[in-house]
Coordinates of C-alpha atoms in Angstrom, one line a residue:
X909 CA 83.0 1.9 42.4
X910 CA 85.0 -1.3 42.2
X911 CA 88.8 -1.7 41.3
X912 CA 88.9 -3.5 38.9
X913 CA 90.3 -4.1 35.2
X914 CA 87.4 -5.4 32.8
X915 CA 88.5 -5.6 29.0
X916 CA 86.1 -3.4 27.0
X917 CA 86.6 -5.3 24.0
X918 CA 84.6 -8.1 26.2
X919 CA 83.0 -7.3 29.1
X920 CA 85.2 -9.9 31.1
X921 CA 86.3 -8.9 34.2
X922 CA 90.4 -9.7 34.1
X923 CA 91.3 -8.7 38.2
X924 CA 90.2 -7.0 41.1
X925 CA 91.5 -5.1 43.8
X926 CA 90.9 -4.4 47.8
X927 CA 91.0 -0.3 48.4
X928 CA 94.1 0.1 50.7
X929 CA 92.5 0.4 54.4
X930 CA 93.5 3.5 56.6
X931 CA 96.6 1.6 58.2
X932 CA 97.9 1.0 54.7
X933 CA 97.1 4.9 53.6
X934 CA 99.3 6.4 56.7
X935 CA 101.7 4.7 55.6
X936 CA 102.1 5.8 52.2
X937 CA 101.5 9.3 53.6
X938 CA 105.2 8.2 56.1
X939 CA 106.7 7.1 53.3
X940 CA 105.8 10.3 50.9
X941 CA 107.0 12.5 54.0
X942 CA 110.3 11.2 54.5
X943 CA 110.6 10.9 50.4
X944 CA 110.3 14.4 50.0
X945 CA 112.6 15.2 52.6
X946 CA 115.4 13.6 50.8
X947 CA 113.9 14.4 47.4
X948 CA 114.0 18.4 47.5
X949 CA 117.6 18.3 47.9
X950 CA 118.5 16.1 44.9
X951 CA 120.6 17.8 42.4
X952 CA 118.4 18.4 39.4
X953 CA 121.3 16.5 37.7
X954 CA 120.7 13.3 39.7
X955 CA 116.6 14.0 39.2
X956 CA 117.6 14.2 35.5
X957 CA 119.3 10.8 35.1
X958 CA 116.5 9.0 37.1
X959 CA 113.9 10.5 34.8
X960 CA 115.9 9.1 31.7
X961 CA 115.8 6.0 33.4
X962 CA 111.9 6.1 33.5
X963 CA 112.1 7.7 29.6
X964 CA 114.6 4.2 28.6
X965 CA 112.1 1.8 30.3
X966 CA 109.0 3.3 28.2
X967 CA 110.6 3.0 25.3
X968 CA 112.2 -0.4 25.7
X969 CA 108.8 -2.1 27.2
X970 CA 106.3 0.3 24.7
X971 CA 104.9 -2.8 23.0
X972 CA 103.9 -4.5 26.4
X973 CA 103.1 -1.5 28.2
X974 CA 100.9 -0.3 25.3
X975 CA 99.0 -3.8 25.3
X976 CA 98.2 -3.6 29.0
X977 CA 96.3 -0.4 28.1
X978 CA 94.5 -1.7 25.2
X979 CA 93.1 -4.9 27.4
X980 CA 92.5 -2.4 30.3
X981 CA 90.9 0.9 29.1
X982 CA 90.2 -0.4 25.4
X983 CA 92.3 2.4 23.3
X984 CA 93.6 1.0 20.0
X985 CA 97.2 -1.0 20.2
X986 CA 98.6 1.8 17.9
X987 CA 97.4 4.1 20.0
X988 CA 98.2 2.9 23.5
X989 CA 102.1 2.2 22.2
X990 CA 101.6 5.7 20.9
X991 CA 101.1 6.9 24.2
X992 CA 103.8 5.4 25.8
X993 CA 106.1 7.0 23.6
X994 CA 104.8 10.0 24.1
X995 CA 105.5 9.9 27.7
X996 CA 109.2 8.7 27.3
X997 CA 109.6 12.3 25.3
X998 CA 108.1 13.9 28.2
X999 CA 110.3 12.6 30.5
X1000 CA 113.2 13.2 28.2
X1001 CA 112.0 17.0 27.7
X1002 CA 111.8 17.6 31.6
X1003 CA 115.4 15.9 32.3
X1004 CA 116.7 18.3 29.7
X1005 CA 114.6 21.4 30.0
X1006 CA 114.0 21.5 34.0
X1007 CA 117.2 23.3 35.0
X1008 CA 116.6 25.9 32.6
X1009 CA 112.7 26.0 33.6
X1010 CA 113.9 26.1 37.9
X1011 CA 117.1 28.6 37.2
X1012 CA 116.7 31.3 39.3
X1013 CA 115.5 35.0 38.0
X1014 CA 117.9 37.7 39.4
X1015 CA 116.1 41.2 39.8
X1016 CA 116.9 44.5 39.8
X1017 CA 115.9 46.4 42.9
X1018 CA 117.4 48.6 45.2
X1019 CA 119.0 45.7 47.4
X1020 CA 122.5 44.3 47.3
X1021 CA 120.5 41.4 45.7
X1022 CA 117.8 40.1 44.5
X1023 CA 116.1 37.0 42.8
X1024 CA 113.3 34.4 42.4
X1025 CA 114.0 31.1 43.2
X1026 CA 112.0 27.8 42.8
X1027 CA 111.5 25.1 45.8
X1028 CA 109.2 22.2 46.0
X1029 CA 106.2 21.9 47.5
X1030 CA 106.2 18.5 48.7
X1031 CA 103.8 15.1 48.2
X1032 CA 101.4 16.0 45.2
X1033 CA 98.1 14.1 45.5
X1034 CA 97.5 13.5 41.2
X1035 CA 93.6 12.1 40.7
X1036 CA 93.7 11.0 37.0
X1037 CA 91.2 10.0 34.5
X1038 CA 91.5 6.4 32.4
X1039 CA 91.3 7.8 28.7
X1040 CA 95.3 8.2 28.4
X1041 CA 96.2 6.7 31.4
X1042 CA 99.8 6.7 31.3
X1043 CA 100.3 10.2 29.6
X1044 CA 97.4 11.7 31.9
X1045 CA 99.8 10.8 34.7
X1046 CA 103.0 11.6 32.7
X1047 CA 102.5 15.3 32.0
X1048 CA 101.7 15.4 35.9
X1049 CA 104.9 13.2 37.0
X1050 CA 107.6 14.4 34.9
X1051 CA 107.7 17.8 36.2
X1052 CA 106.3 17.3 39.7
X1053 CA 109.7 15.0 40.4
X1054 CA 112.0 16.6 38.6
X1055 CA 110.6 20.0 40.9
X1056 CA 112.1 18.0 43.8
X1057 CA 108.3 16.9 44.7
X1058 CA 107.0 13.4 45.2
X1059 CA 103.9 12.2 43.8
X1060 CA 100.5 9.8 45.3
X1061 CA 98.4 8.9 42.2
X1062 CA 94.8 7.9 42.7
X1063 CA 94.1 6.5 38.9
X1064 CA 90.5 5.7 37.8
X1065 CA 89.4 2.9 39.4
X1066 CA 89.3 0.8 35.8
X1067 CA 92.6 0.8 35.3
X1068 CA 94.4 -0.3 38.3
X1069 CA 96.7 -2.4 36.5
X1070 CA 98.2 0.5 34.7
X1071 CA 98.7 2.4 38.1
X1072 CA 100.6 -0.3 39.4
X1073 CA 102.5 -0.6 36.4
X1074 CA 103.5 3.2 36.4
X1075 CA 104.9 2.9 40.1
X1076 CA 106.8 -0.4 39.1
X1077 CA 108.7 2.1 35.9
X1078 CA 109.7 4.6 39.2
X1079 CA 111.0 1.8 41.2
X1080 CA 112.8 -0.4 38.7
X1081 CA 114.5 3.0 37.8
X1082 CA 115.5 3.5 40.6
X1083 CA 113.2 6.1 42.5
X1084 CA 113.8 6.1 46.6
X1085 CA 111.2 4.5 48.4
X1086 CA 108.0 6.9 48.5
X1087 CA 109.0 9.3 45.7
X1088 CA 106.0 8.1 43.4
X1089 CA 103.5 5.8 45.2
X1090 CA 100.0 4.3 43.4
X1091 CA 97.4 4.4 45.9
X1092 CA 94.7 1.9 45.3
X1093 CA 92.0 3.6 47.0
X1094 CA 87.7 4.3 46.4
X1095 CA 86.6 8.0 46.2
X1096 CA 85.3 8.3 49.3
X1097 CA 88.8 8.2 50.7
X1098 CA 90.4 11.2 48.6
X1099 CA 89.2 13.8 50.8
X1100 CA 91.0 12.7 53.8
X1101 CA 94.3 12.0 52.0
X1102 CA 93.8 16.0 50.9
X1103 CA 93.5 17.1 54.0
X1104 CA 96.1 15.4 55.5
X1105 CA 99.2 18.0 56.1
X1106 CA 101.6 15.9 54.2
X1107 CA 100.0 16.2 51.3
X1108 CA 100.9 19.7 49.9
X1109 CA 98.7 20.0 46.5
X1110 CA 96.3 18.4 44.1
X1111 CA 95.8 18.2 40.9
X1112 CA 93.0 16.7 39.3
X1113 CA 92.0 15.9 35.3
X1114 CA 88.5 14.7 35.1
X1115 CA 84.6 16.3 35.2
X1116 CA 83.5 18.7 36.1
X1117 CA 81.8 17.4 39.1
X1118 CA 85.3 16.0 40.4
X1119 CA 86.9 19.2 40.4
X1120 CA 84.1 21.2 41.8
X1121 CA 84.7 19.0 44.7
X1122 CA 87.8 18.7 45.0
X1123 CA 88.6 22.4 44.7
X1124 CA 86.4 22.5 47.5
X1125 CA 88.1 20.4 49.6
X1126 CA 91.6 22.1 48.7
X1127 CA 90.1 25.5 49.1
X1128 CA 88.9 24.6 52.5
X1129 CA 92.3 23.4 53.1
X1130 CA 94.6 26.8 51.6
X1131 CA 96.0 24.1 49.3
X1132 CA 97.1 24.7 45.4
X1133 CA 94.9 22.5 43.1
X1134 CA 95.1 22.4 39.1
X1135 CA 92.6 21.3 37.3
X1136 CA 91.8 19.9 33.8
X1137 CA 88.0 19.5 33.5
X1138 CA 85.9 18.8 30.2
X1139 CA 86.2 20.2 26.5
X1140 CA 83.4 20.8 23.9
X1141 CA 85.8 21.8 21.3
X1142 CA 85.1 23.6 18.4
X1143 CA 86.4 22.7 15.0
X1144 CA 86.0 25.4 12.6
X1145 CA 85.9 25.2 9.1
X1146 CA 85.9 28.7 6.8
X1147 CA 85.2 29.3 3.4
X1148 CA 89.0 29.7 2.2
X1149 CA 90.0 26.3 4.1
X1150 CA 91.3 23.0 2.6
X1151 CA 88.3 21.5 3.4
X1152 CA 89.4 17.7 2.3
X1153 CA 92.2 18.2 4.6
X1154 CA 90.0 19.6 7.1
X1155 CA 87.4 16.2 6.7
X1156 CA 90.6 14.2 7.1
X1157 CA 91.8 15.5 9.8
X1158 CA 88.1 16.2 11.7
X1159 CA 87.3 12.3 11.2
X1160 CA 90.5 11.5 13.4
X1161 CA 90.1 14.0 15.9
X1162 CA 86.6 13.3 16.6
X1163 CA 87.2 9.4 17.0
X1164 CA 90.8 9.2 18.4
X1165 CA 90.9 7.3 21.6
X1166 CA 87.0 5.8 20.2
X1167 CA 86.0 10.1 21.0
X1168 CA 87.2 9.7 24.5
X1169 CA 89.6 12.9 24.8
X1170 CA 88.7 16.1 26.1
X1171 CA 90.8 18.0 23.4
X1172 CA 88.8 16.2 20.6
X1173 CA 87.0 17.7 18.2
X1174 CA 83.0 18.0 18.9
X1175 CA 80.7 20.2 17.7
X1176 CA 82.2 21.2 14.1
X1177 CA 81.2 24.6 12.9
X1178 CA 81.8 25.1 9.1
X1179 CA 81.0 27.6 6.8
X1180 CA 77.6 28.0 4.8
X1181 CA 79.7 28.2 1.2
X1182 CA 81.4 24.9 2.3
X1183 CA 78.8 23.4 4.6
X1184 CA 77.6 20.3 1.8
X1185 CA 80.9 19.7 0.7
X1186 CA 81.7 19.4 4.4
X1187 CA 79.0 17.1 5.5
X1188 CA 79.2 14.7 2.1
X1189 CA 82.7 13.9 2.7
X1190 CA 82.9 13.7 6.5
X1191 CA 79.6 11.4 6.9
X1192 CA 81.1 9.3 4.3
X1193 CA 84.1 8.8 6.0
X1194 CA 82.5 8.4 9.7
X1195 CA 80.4 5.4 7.7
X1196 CA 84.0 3.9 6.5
X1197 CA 85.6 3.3 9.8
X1198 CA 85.4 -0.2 10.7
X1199 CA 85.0 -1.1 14.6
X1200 CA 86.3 -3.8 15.7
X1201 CA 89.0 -5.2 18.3
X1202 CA 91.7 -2.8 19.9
X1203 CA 94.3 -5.5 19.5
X1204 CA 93.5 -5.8 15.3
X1205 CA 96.0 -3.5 13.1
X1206 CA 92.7 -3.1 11.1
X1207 CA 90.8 -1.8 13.7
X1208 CA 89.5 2.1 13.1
X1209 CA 88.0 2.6 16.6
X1210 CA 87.7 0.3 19.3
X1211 CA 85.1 -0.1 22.0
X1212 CA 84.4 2.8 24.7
X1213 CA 86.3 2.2 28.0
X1214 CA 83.2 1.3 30.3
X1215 CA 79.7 0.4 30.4
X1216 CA 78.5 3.6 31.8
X1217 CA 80.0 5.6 29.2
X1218 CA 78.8 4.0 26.6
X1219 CA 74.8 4.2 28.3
X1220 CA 75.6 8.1 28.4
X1221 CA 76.5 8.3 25.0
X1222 CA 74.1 6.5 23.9
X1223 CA 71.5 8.3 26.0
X1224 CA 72.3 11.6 24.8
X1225 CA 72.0 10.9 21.4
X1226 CA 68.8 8.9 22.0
X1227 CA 67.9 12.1 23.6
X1228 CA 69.0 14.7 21.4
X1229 CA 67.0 13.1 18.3
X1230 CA 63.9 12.7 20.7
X1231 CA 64.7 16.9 20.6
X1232 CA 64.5 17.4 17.0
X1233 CA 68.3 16.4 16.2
X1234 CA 68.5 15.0 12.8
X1235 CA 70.8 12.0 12.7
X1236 CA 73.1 11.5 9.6
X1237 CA 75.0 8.8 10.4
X1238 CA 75.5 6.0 12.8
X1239 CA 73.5 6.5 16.3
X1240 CA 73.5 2.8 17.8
X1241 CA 75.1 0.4 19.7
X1242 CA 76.6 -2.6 18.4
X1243 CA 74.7 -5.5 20.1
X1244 CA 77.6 -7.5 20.6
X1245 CA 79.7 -8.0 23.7
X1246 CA 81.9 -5.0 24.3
X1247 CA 80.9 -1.7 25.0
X1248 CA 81.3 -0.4 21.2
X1249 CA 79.1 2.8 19.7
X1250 CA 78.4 3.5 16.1
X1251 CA 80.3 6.9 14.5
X1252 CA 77.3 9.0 14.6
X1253 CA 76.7 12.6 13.1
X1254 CA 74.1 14.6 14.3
X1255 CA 73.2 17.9 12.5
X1256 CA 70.0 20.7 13.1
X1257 CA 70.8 20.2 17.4
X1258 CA 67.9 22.3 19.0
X1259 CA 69.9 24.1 22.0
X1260 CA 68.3 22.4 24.6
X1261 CA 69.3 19.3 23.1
X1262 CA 72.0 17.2 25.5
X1263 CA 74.6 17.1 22.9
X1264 CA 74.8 21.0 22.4
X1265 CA 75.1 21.1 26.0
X1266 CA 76.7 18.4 27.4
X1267 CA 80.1 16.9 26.6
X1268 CA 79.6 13.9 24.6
X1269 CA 82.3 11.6 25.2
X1270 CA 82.9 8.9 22.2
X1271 CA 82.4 9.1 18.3
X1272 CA 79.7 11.3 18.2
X1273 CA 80.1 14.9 15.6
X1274 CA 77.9 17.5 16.2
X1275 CA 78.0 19.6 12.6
X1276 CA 76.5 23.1 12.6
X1277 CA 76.1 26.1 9.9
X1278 CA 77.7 29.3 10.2
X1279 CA 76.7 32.0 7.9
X1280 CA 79.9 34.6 8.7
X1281 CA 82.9 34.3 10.5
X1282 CA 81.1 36.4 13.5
X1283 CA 78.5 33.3 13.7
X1284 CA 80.8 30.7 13.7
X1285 CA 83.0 32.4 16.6
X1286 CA 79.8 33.0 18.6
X1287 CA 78.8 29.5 18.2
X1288 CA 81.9 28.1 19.2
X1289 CA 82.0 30.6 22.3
X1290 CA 78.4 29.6 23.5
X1291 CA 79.7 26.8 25.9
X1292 CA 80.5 26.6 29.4
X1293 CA 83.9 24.8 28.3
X1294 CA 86.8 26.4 27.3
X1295 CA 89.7 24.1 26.2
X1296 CA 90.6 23.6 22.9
X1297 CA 89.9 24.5 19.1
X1298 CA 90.7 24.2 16.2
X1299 CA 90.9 26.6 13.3
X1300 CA 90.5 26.1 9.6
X1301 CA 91.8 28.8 7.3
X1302 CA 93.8 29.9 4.4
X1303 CA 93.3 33.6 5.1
X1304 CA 96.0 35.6 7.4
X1305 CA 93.3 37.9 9.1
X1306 CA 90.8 35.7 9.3
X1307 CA 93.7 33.3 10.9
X1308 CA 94.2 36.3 13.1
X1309 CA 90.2 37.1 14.4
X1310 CA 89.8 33.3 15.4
X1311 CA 93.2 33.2 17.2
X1312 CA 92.3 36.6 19.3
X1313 CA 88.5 36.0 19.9
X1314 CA 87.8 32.1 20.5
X1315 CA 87.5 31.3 24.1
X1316 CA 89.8 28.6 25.4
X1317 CA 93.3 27.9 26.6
X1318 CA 94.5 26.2 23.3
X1319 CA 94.0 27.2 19.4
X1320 CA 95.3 25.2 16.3
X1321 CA 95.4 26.9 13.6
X1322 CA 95.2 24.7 10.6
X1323 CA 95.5 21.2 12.8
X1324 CA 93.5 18.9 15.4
X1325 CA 94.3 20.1 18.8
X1326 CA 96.9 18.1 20.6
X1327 CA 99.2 18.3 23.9
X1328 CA 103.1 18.6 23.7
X1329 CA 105.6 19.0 26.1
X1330 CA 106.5 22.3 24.6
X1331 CA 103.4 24.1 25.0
X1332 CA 101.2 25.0 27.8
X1333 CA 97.9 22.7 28.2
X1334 CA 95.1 24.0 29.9
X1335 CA 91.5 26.0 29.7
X1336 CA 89.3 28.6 30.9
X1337 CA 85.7 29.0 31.9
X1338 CA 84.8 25.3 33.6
X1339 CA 87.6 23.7 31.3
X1340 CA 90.0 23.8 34.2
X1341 CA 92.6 25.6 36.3
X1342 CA 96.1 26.3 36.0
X1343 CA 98.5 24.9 33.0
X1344 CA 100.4 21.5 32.8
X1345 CA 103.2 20.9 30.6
X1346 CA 106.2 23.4 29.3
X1347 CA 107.8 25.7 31.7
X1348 CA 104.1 26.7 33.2
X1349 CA 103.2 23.0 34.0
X1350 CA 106.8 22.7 36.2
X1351 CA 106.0 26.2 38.3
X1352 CA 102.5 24.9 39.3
X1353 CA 103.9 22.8 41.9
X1354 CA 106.9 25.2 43.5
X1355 CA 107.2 27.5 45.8
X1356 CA 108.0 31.0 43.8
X1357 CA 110.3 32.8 46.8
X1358 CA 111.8 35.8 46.8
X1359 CA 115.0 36.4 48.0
X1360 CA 116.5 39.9 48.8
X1361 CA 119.2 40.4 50.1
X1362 CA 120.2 44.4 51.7
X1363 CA 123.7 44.1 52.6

């Protein structure tokens, strides 16, 4: 795949890029080595005040920063300065929270003394995705470095302007040479760069696909890899929920980012006694978002990021009404330039149909019918993802029996699934491996060592 930035909201190609060649790549991989040497033994108060830096330089170039997103990847200007923001406060919560996070653990045992103690790894190979693609790298970053690690991000190949721009906040801040290097590279050449022995651990957040080979790789190599995969989240609604709220708040977690998130809401599981209420008000206000240009303050949903994507959402709706799908809303794209896609709502979705398989990656909700609360949590297990849901309930057991028996890494009770600093993200089944974020996301990437101590 090329490097290259093409506006969505177009189709016009706006740059290109050469991959770096082999010479180039050992380089970087020098440059990372002698980083990290220097790097790991930086007090966490110096690692703290860089990391501010990087927090003051998001918040002071949002605006411009958020517009090089929208042009690149598409996402609403709200949005993408949004996001930016967002990664300032993680910055800010791993400058202040780190040392508290890293402290070490003193055990009891029968030596003189024991404890647990964290130490970096060393370079951190991150392969991101381009639906958030400063926070993606952010949540990865933030902790990495202030661990004493330094990072080598291979972004999505459509949004190498963002890369660059994300190494240019490190250096202007005042990062060493090599701490956090953007490597402009094609796929082919990740698996190399894995192997390499300066490169201590990967993480990955993409498909499925990716991980599966990437793990591989790693696996073969003894390396630690995290990795955040797909969603198909469930959003459930139950008979004693606030189900205006609930249509409210479903609408903009199902079309946030134009449905390109893997914590948005998908397949929308709601409750027989409610199920028509449900369905009126949400397809009415699917058919009242207006699509239009990312950079318009107007603007409900923008265009999808890339050509493909929006061929394979349009393919597996095509093909899930071909299945016996019954289509409510929506279902088309707009034949305009610009890769934008109807908000569509699907309802009566055979099994085999690809959008109760597959993940369906833009504005498409797929409503089902629960007759119980045992049926609606059998539903929402019956995936091969496992990252998010969320939960829609006035009633304290039933807010209980959802929280204990849904199947995934995250459950909001009562709100649209979202990531914070504060909490642990991550999934089971093929929605990943290992956590980022909160203390979690910063022990991924150290060494745990014990250290005792007889006399």
């Amino acid at each position: 795949m090329a490097i290259a930035s093409v506006n969505p909201a177009t189709g016009q190609t706006l740059k290109t890029f050469p991959a770096l060649d082999d010479q180039e790549i050992e380089q970087a991989l020098s440059r990372a080595a002698t980083a990290f040497a220097k790097q790991r033994r930086v007090p966490l108060v110096r690692r703290a005040q860089d990391l501010l830096a990087v927090a003051g330089l998001l918040e002071r170039e949002k605006e411009k920063l958020g517009r090089l997103i929208t042009e690149e990847m598409g996402k609403l200007l709200r949005e993408a300065i949004g996001e930016v923001e967002k990664c300032a406060l993680g910055c800010r919560y791993y400058a202040e929270n780190a040392a508290r996070f890293l402290e070490d653990k003193p055990v009891q045992t029968a030596a003189a003394r024991s404890y647990v103690t964290h130490q970096p790894l060393g370079a951190i190979l991150a392969i991101m995705p381009w639906n958030f693609p400063f926070w993606q790298v952010f949540r990865f970053a933030a902790p990495a470095l202030m661990a004493g690690n330094v990072g080598l991000l291979k972004h999505a190949a459509n949004v190498p302007q963002c890369a660059i721009a994300i190494a240019d906040l490190f250096h202007r801040a005042g990062y060493d040479d090599g701490v956090f290097q953007t490597l402009l590279i094609d796929t082919k050449q990740v698996q190399k760069i894995i192997e390499d022995d300066r490169v201590a651990a990967v993480t990955l957040t993409g498909s499925e696909r990716a991980g599966r080979e990437v793990a591989a790789i790693a696996g073969r190599c003894i390396k630690k890899s995290v990795l955040e995969l797909g969603g198909s989240d469930p959003f459930i609604v139950t008979a004693s929920a606030n189900v205006r709220e609930a249509i409210a708040v479903g609408v903009k977690s199902r079309t946030q980012n134009s449905g390109q998130s893997c914590i948005a809401a998908k397949r929308f599981i709601i409750a027989q006694e409610v199920y028509d209420e449900f369905v009126e008000g949400f397809v009415a206000q699917m058919r009242g978002l207006k699509l239009g240009d990312p950079l318009d303050g107007e603007t409900d949903i923008g265009p999808l990021a890339t050509k493909d994507i929006l061929l394979g959402v349009d393919e597996q709706v095509r093909k899930s009404v071909a299945a016996g799908a019954k289509l409510l809303t929506g279902g088309n794209r707009l034949q305009q330039d610009g890769y934008f896609y109807e908000p569509t709502v699907l309802t009566d979705i055979p099994h085999a149909a690809p959008a109760y398989r597959e993940e369906v990656f833009g504005p498409v909700a797929l409503l089902f019918r629960a007759k119980n609360n045992e049926q609606a949590i059998a539903l929402a297990n019956d995936t091969t993802f496992g990252l998010g849901a969320s939960v829609w309930t006035n009633d304290a057991e039933e807010k209980e029996l959802f929280a204990a028996e849904i199947e995934a890494g995250m459950v909001f009770i009562n709100s649209m699934v979202a990531s914070d600093p504060r909490l642990p993200f991550g999934g089971v089944k093929r929605s990943g491996i290992g956590r980022e974020l909160s203390a979690e996301g910063i022990r991924e990437f150290v060494n745990i060592k014990t250290i005792s101590i007889g006399s």
